[in-house]
mmCIF file of C-alpha atoms in Angstrom:
data_model
loop_
_atom_site.group_PDB
_atom_site.id
_atom_site.type_symbol
_atom_site.label_atom_id
_atom_site.label_comp_id
_atom_site.label_asym_id
_atom_site.label_seq_id
_atom_site.Cartn_x
_atom_site.Cartn_y
_atom_site.Cartn_z
ATOM 1 C CA MET A 237 78.885 23.289 59.451
ATOM 2 C CA ASN A 238 78.063 25.826 62.089
ATOM 3 C CA ASN A 239 74.299 25.962 61.520
ATOM 4 C CA CYS A 240 72.208 23.626 63.707
ATOM 5 C CA GLN A 241 69.523 23.553 61.006
ATOM 6 C CA ASP A 242 71.975 21.839 58.680
ATOM 7 C CA TYR A 243 72.615 19.204 61.352
ATOM 8 C CA PHE A 244 68.888 18.665 61.654
ATOM 9 C CA VAL A 245 68.930 17.535 57.996
ATOM 10 C CA TYR A 246 71.753 15.164 58.937
ATOM 11 C CA MET A 247 69.594 13.775 61.764
ATOM 12 C CA ASN A 248 66.802 12.795 59.369
ATOM 13 C CA GLN A 249 69.231 11.244 56.927
ATOM 14 C CA TYR A 250 70.920 9.344 59.753
ATOM 15 C CA LEU A 251 67.630 7.868 61.001
ATOM 16 C CA ASP A 252 66.784 6.891 57.418
ATOM 17 C CA GLY A 253 70.189 5.219 56.976
ATOM 18 C CA GLU A 254 71.271 7.582 54.220
ATOM 19 C CA LEU A 255 74.180 9.337 55.977
ATOM 20 C CA SER A 256 77.814 8.488 55.109
ATOM 21 C CA GLN A 257 80.304 7.539 57.781
ATOM 22 C CA GLN A 258 82.114 10.862 57.597
ATOM 23 C CA GLU A 259 78.856 12.784 57.917
ATOM 24 C CA THR A 260 77.804 10.534 60.782
ATOM 25 C CA ASP A 261 81.035 11.277 62.689
ATOM 26 C CA GLU A 262 80.531 14.977 62.089
ATOM 27 C CA LEU A 263 76.905 14.807 63.393
ATOM 28 C CA MET A 264 77.920 12.878 66.531
ATOM 29 C CA HIS A 265 80.740 15.299 67.263
ATOM 30 C CA HIS A 266 78.329 18.233 66.975
ATOM 31 C CA MET A 267 75.765 16.689 69.308
ATOM 32 C CA GLU A 268 78.495 16.165 71.946
ATOM 33 C CA ILE A 269 78.974 19.919 72.185
ATOM 34 C CA CYS A 270 75.370 21.062 71.365
ATOM 35 C CA GLU A 271 72.786 20.165 73.977
ATOM 36 C CA SER A 272 69.920 21.614 71.856
ATOM 37 C CA CYS A 273 70.691 19.298 68.969
ATOM 38 C CA ARG A 274 70.948 16.318 71.338
ATOM 39 C CA ARG A 275 67.409 16.976 72.627
ATOM 40 C CA ARG A 276 66.119 17.512 69.127
ATOM 41 C CA PHE A 277 67.729 14.277 67.913
ATOM 42 C CA GLU A 278 66.213 12.292 70.790
ATOM 43 C CA VAL A 279 62.718 13.594 70.057
ATOM 44 C CA LEU A 280 63.144 12.892 66.359
ATOM 45 C CA ARG A 281 64.458 9.390 67.030
ATOM 46 C CA ARG A 282 61.469 8.489 69.235
ATOM 47 C CA PHE A 283 59.026 9.945 66.754
ATOM 48 C CA THR A 284 60.583 7.923 63.933
ATOM 49 C CA GLU A 285 60.476 4.683 65.924
ATOM 50 C CA GLU A 286 56.834 5.170 66.877
ATOM 51 C CA THR A 287 55.927 6.003 63.319
ATOM 52 C CA ARG A 288 57.576 2.848 62.005
ATOM 53 C CA LYS A 289 55.519 0.788 64.426
ATOM 54 C CA LEU A 290 52.409 2.138 62.761
ATOM 55 C CA ASP A 291 53.451 0.975 59.290
ATOM 56 C CA ALA A 292 50.997 -1.634 57.987
ATOM 57 C CA GLU A 293 49.850 -3.014 54.669
ATOM 58 C CA PRO A 294 46.426 -1.708 53.514
ATOM 59 C CA PRO A 295 43.653 -4.316 53.452
ATOM 60 C CA GLU A 296 43.190 -6.185 50.183
ATOM 61 C CA THR A 297 39.614 -4.900 49.878
ATOM 62 C CA LEU A 298 40.641 -1.235 50.065
ATOM 63 C CA HIS A 299 41.197 -0.809 46.326
ATOM 64 C CA ALA A 300 37.924 -2.526 45.425
ATOM 65 C CA ALA A 301 36.032 -0.396 47.949
ATOM 66 C CA ILE A 302 37.524 2.819 46.558
ATOM 67 C CA MET A 303 36.687 1.868 42.967
ATOM 68 C CA ALA A 304 33.133 0.901 43.939
ATOM 69 C CA ARG A 305 32.677 4.273 45.626
ATOM 70 C CA ILE A 306 33.939 6.043 42.476
ATOM 71 C CA ARG A 307 31.537 4.049 40.271
ATOM 72 C CA ARG A 308 28.590 4.903 42.533
ATOM 73 C CA GLU A 309 29.416 8.601 42.428
ATOM 74 C CA ARG A 310 29.735 8.519 38.622
ATOM 75 C CA ALA A 311 26.396 6.685 38.273
ATOM 76 C CA ALA A 312 24.708 9.204 40.563
ATOM 77 C CA LYS A 313 26.119 12.058 38.481
ATOM 78 C CA ARG A 314 24.821 10.473 35.261
ATOM 79 C CA ARG A 315 21.373 10.009 36.827
ATOM 80 C CA ARG A 316 21.289 13.681 37.789
ATOM 81 C CA ILE A 317 22.171 14.619 34.217
ATOM 82 C CA PHE A 318 19.444 12.326 32.823
ATOM 83 C CA VAL A 319 16.891 13.816 35.218
ATOM 84 C CA ARG A 320 17.760 17.326 34.029
ATOM 85 C CA LEU A 321 17.585 16.226 30.385
ATOM 86 C CA GLY A 322 14.260 14.479 31.046
ATOM 87 C CA GLY A 323 12.833 17.657 32.552
ATOM 88 C CA LEU A 324 14.008 19.664 29.566
ATOM 89 C CA ALA A 325 12.490 17.135 27.137
ATOM 90 C CA ALA A 326 9.175 17.256 29.034
ATOM 91 C CA CYS A 327 9.126 21.066 28.749
ATOM 92 C CA LEU A 328 9.826 20.878 25.011
ATOM 93 C CA ALA A 329 7.092 18.249 24.539
ATOM 94 C CA LEU A 330 4.635 20.459 26.435
ATOM 95 C CA LEU A 331 5.490 23.409 24.190
ATOM 96 C CA VAL A 332 4.931 21.254 21.093
ATOM 97 C CA VAL A 333 1.545 20.085 22.410
ATOM 98 C CA LEU A 334 0.493 23.618 23.283
ATOM 99 C CA ALA A 335 1.527 24.859 19.844
ATOM 100 C CA ASP A 336 -0.382 21.995 18.210
ATOM 101 C CA VAL A 337 -3.505 22.744 20.246
ATOM 102 C CA ALA A 338 -3.303 26.482 19.626
ATOM 103 C CA SER A 339 -2.707 26.161 15.883
ATOM 104 C CA PRO A 340 -6.349 25.413 14.889
ATOM 105 C CA TRP A 341 -7.604 28.242 17.116
ATOM 106 C CA MET A 342 -5.117 30.682 15.560
ATOM 107 C CA SER A 343 -6.159 29.490 12.115
ATOM 108 C CA ARG A 344 -9.842 30.067 12.853
ATOM 109 C CA THR A 345 -9.062 33.493 14.297
ATOM 110 C CA GLY A 346 -7.211 34.451 11.121
ATOM 111 C CA ASN A 347 -10.036 33.162 8.913
ATOM 112 C CA ALA A 348 -12.628 35.066 10.939
ATOM 113 C CA SER A 349 -10.671 38.307 10.530
ATOM 114 C CA ASP A 350 -10.440 37.723 6.775
ATOM 115 C CA THR A 351 -14.227 37.630 6.459
ATOM 116 C CA SER A 352 -14.456 41.248 7.598
ATOM 117 C CA GLY A 353 -13.111 42.264 4.177
ATOM 118 C CA ALA A 354 -15.590 40.143 2.164
ATOM 119 C CA THR A 355 -16.856 41.901 -0.950
ATOM 120 C CA THR A 356 -20.489 42.901 -1.309
ATOM 121 C CA ASP A 357 -20.584 43.446 -5.067
ATOM 122 C CA GLY A 358 -21.989 40.269 -6.615
ATOM 123 C CA ALA A 359 -23.966 37.074 -6.488
ATOM 124 C CA ALA A 360 -21.249 34.854 -4.960
ATOM 125 C CA ALA A 361 -21.293 34.106 -1.175
ATOM 126 C CA PRO A 362 -18.272 35.341 0.911
ATOM 127 C CA GLU A 363 -15.209 33.160 0.549
ATOM 128 C CA ALA A 364 -15.022 32.586 4.305
ATOM 129 C CA ALA A 365 -18.542 31.114 4.189
ATOM 130 C CA LEU A 366 -17.301 28.151 2.170
ATOM 131 C CA PHE A 367 -15.980 25.083 3.935
ATOM 132 C CA GLY A 368 -13.188 23.269 2.088
ATOM 133 C CA ALA A 369 -11.881 19.852 3.013
ATOM 134 C CA GLU A 370 -9.258 17.614 1.416
ATOM 135 C CA GLY A 371 -10.715 14.599 -0.393
ATOM 136 C CA ALA A 372 -9.221 11.139 -0.859
ATOM 137 C CA SER A 373 -7.633 11.981 -4.200
ATOM 138 C CA GLY A 374 -6.178 15.272 -2.914
ATOM 139 C CA ALA A 375 -8.729 17.472 -4.704
ATOM 140 C CA SER A 376 -10.384 20.172 -2.650
ATOM 141 C CA ARG A 377 -14.137 20.161 -2.171
ATOM 142 C CA SER A 378 -16.178 23.158 -1.035
ATOM 143 C CA VAL A 379 -19.527 23.036 0.723
ATOM 144 C CA ASP A 380 -21.757 26.092 0.431
ATOM 145 C CA VAL A 381 -22.808 27.235 3.903
ATOM 146 C CA TYR A 382 -26.007 28.780 2.685
ATOM 147 C CA ALA A 383 -27.017 25.763 0.649
ATOM 148 C CA GLN A 384 -26.526 23.555 3.775
ATOM 149 C CA SER A 385 -28.729 25.661 5.978
ATOM 150 C CA ALA A 386 -31.784 23.952 7.419
ATOM 151 C CA PRO A 387 -34.125 26.956 7.643
ATOM 152 C CA GLU A 388 -36.784 26.969 10.262
ATOM 153 C CA SER A 389 -39.144 28.906 7.974
ATOM 154 C CA ASP A 390 -39.420 29.980 4.358
ATOM 155 C CA ASN A 391 -38.488 33.546 5.272
ATOM 156 C CA ALA A 392 -35.328 32.374 7.054
ATOM 157 C CA ALA A 393 -34.318 30.312 4.030
ATOM 158 C CA ASP A 394 -34.804 33.287 1.693
ATOM 159 C CA SER A 395 -32.706 35.553 3.902
ATOM 160 C CA ALA A 396 -29.863 33.022 4.216
ATOM 161 C CA LEU A 397 -29.495 32.146 0.519
ATOM 162 C CA PRO A 398 -27.756 34.466 -1.965
ATOM 163 C CA LYS A 399 -30.093 36.083 -4.458
ATOM 164 C CA GLU A 400 -30.110 34.540 -7.920
ATOM 165 C CA ASP A 401 -30.148 37.940 -9.648
ATOM 166 C CA GLY A 402 -26.851 38.890 -7.945
ATOM 167 C CA GLY A 403 -28.302 42.059 -6.509
ATOM 168 C CA GLU A 404 -27.802 41.119 -2.848
ATOM 169 C CA THR A 405 -25.138 39.227 -0.950
ATOM 170 C CA ALA A 406 -25.497 36.928 2.044
ATOM 171 C CA PRO A 407 -25.622 38.644 5.448
ATOM 172 C CA GLU A 408 -22.285 39.169 7.237
ATOM 173 C CA ASP A 409 -23.304 37.128 10.295
ATOM 174 C CA ALA A 410 -24.095 34.080 8.116
ATOM 175 C CA VAL A 411 -20.512 32.863 8.600
ATOM 176 C CA VAL A 412 -21.177 32.330 12.293
ATOM 177 C CA ALA A 413 -23.799 29.752 11.337
ATOM 178 C CA ASN A 414 -21.095 27.444 10.029
ATOM 179 C CA ASP A 415 -20.691 25.724 13.397
ATOM 180 C CA ALA A 416 -24.442 25.204 13.597
ATOM 181 C CA LEU A 417 -24.466 23.469 10.232
ATOM 182 C CA GLY A 418 -22.992 20.307 11.682
ATOM 183 C CA TYR A 419 -19.232 20.844 11.378
ATOM 184 C CA ASP A 420 -16.786 20.844 14.294
ATOM 185 C CA HIS A 421 -13.549 22.784 13.686
ATOM 186 C CA GLU A 422 -11.820 21.668 16.883
ATOM 187 C CA LEU A 423 -8.911 19.248 16.453
ATOM 188 C CA PHE A 424 -10.007 15.616 16.644
ATOM 189 C CA VAL A 425 -7.240 12.998 16.998
ATOM 190 C CA VAL A 426 -8.261 9.516 15.878
ATOM 191 C CA SER A 427 -6.875 6.651 17.957
ATOM 192 C CA GLY A 428 -7.065 2.927 17.376
ATOM 193 C CA LEU A 429 -8.348 3.116 13.795
ATOM 194 C CA GLU A 430 -6.402 0.523 11.831
ATOM 195 C CA GLU A 431 -7.327 -0.437 8.268
ATOM 196 C CA THR A 432 -5.715 -3.329 6.418
ATOM 197 C CA VAL A 433 -7.142 -2.015 3.124
ATOM 198 C CA PRO A 434 -7.040 1.794 2.658
ATOM 199 C CA SER A 435 -10.331 3.552 1.993
ATOM 200 C CA ALA A 436 -10.981 6.142 -0.702
ATOM 201 C CA PHE A 437 -11.780 8.695 1.989
ATOM 202 C CA TYR A 438 -12.539 8.955 5.702
ATOM 203 C CA ILE A 439 -15.307 10.901 7.390
ATOM 204 C CA ILE A 440 -15.085 11.349 11.164
ATOM 205 C CA ALA A 441 -18.217 12.325 13.082
ATOM 206 C CA VAL A 442 -19.450 12.386 16.680
ATOM 207 C CA GLY A 443 -22.875 12.012 18.142
ATOM 208 C CA THR A 444 -25.575 9.440 18.797
ATOM 209 C CA GLY A 445 -28.386 8.331 16.552
ATOM 210 C CA ASP A 446 -29.672 5.654 14.201
ATOM 211 C CA LEU A 447 -27.076 5.254 11.459
ATOM 212 C CA SER A 448 -29.017 2.464 9.747
ATOM 213 C CA ALA A 449 -31.974 4.806 9.348
ATOM 214 C CA ALA A 450 -29.699 7.563 8.023
ATOM 215 C CA PHE A 451 -27.808 5.463 5.472
ATOM 216 C CA GLY A 452 -30.481 2.861 4.797
ATOM 217 C CA SER A 453 -31.132 -0.616 6.102
ATOM 218 C CA ASP A 454 -28.824 -2.124 3.448
ATOM 219 C CA ALA A 455 -25.805 -0.091 4.590
ATOM 220 C CA SER A 456 -22.730 -1.993 5.757
ATOM 221 C CA ILE A 457 -22.417 -0.957 9.434
ATOM 222 C CA GLU A 458 -19.864 -2.464 11.823
ATOM 223 C CA GLN A 459 -18.781 -1.831 15.405
ATOM 224 C CA GLY A 460 -15.129 -0.841 15.887
ATOM 225 C CA ALA A 461 -12.702 -1.947 18.605
ATOM 226 C CA GLN A 462 -12.732 1.461 20.332
ATOM 227 C CA GLY A 463 -16.525 1.700 20.562
ATOM 228 C CA GLU A 464 -16.866 3.574 17.275
ATOM 229 C CA THR A 465 -19.353 2.715 14.541
ATOM 230 C CA CYS A 466 -18.085 2.266 10.982
ATOM 231 C CA VAL A 467 -20.181 2.643 7.806
ATOM 232 C CA LEU A 468 -18.913 1.713 4.341
ATOM 233 C CA VAL A 469 -19.880 4.233 1.646
ATOM 234 C CA GLU A 470 -19.580 3.521 -2.067
ATOM 235 C CA ASN A 471 -16.880 5.641 -3.727
ATOM 236 C CA THR A 472 -18.923 7.417 -6.366
ATOM 237 C CA GLU A 473 -18.879 11.016 -7.551
ATOM 238 C CA ASN A 474 -19.753 13.390 -4.665
ATOM 239 C CA ALA A 475 -20.129 10.369 -2.338
ATOM 240 C CA GLN A 476 -18.110 12.020 0.438
ATOM 241 C CA ALA A 477 -20.108 15.260 0.393
ATOM 242 C CA GLU A 478 -23.391 13.316 0.293
ATOM 243 C CA ALA A 479 -22.318 11.160 3.250
ATOM 244 C CA GLU A 480 -21.440 14.254 5.286
ATOM 245 C CA GLN A 481 -24.829 15.805 4.532
ATOM 246 C CA THR A 482 -26.532 12.533 5.522
ATOM 247 C CA LEU A 483 -24.751 12.592 8.892
ATOM 248 C CA ILE A 484 -25.592 16.236 9.516
ATOM 249 C CA SER A 485 -29.243 15.685 8.609
ATOM 250 C CA ALA A 486 -29.346 12.797 11.095
ATOM 251 C CA GLY A 487 -28.046 15.036 13.898
ATOM 252 C CA PHE A 488 -24.373 14.065 13.894
ATOM 253 C CA THR A 489 -21.457 16.519 13.917
ATOM 254 C CA VAL A 490 -18.776 16.113 11.230
ATOM 255 C CA CYS A 491 -15.192 16.836 12.306
ATOM 256 C CA ASP A 492 -13.305 18.768 9.645
ATOM 257 C CA ASN A 493 -9.980 19.028 11.525
ATOM 258 C CA VAL A 494 -8.796 15.440 12.014
ATOM 259 C CA GLU A 495 -5.379 13.902 12.655
ATOM 260 C CA GLY A 496 -4.254 10.288 12.982
ATOM 261 C CA LEU A 497 -6.192 8.866 10.030
ATOM 262 C CA PRO A 498 -4.779 5.934 8.030
ATOM 263 C CA ALA A 499 -3.592 6.535 4.486
ATOM 264 C CA THR A 500 -6.238 6.845 1.787
ATOM 265 C CA ASP A 501 -6.438 5.319 -1.696
ATOM 266 C CA GLY A 502 -8.491 7.299 -4.184
ATOM 267 C CA SER A 503 -8.967 4.197 -6.355
ATOM 268 C CA ALA A 504 -10.608 2.191 -3.563
ATOM 269 C CA GLU A 505 -14.211 1.113 -4.117
ATOM 270 C CA THR A 506 -15.475 2.408 -0.770
ATOM 271 C CA GLY A 507 -14.934 5.200 1.702
ATOM 272 C CA LEU A 508 -15.316 4.850 5.463
ATOM 273 C CA VAL A 509 -17.533 6.810 7.858
ATOM 274 C CA VAL A 510 -16.424 6.522 11.511
ATOM 275 C CA VAL A 511 -18.805 7.809 14.195
ATOM 276 C CA TYR A 512 -17.768 8.235 17.828
ATOM 277 C CA GLU A 513 -19.942 8.964 20.833
ATOM 278 C CA HIS A 514 -20.205 12.585 21.982
ATOM 279 C CA ARG A 515 -16.850 13.746 23.416
#
């Protein structure tokens, strides 16, 4: 070989003990005539010796420490993912709540717009002036707004009621009086009402007043765990509508948009009136 670079490869193999005897003799002969390779070999030899002095076994705890560090980093990554997922779930829950809150308002807005097209050709009151609620047996009941009115004078009563001869219809602004008739259309979510025996129907109301005077001294009135007052009403024909009118006449407000009620049983002997304090 005439190339010193090739002899440099021989130098590394020689220091590693991998060079044959013939190749060793050839390397030594070259270094006798090549001063550059002699200096390079000496530097490489010293570097190799110093490096070998640094060889040491890694501590026994090194592997455990590395694996612990990897586990911590993985756990931290999972926590970051869970935090992001938790934030996304919170946003979705907020959207659901907002949609649930806005739904009754949108429904009332749509119903109010429908009343603008009410007919004026007969004896029947406008359809939007009737309040329908779902009874215990699933049948729909309607309450006539005009019949519920508590007129302040005879003239007011005559103007609010539809004419018997069918010649005139109720005034257009009579629908607005629905809220003043003792019904609250805002969503009311019942909490803490637990019944071991289902009732035929449930009536939810808010307000303060003397329920014993409204329903009679013989009425079964109990105090609930959440501060509500419960009144048992016999399940007879039109009992639910009569109970609602009794509450309204006594100054209470009946909630007609209620969620969270227990299941009903139309065959039960009694229905349940639940009255909460003013919200």
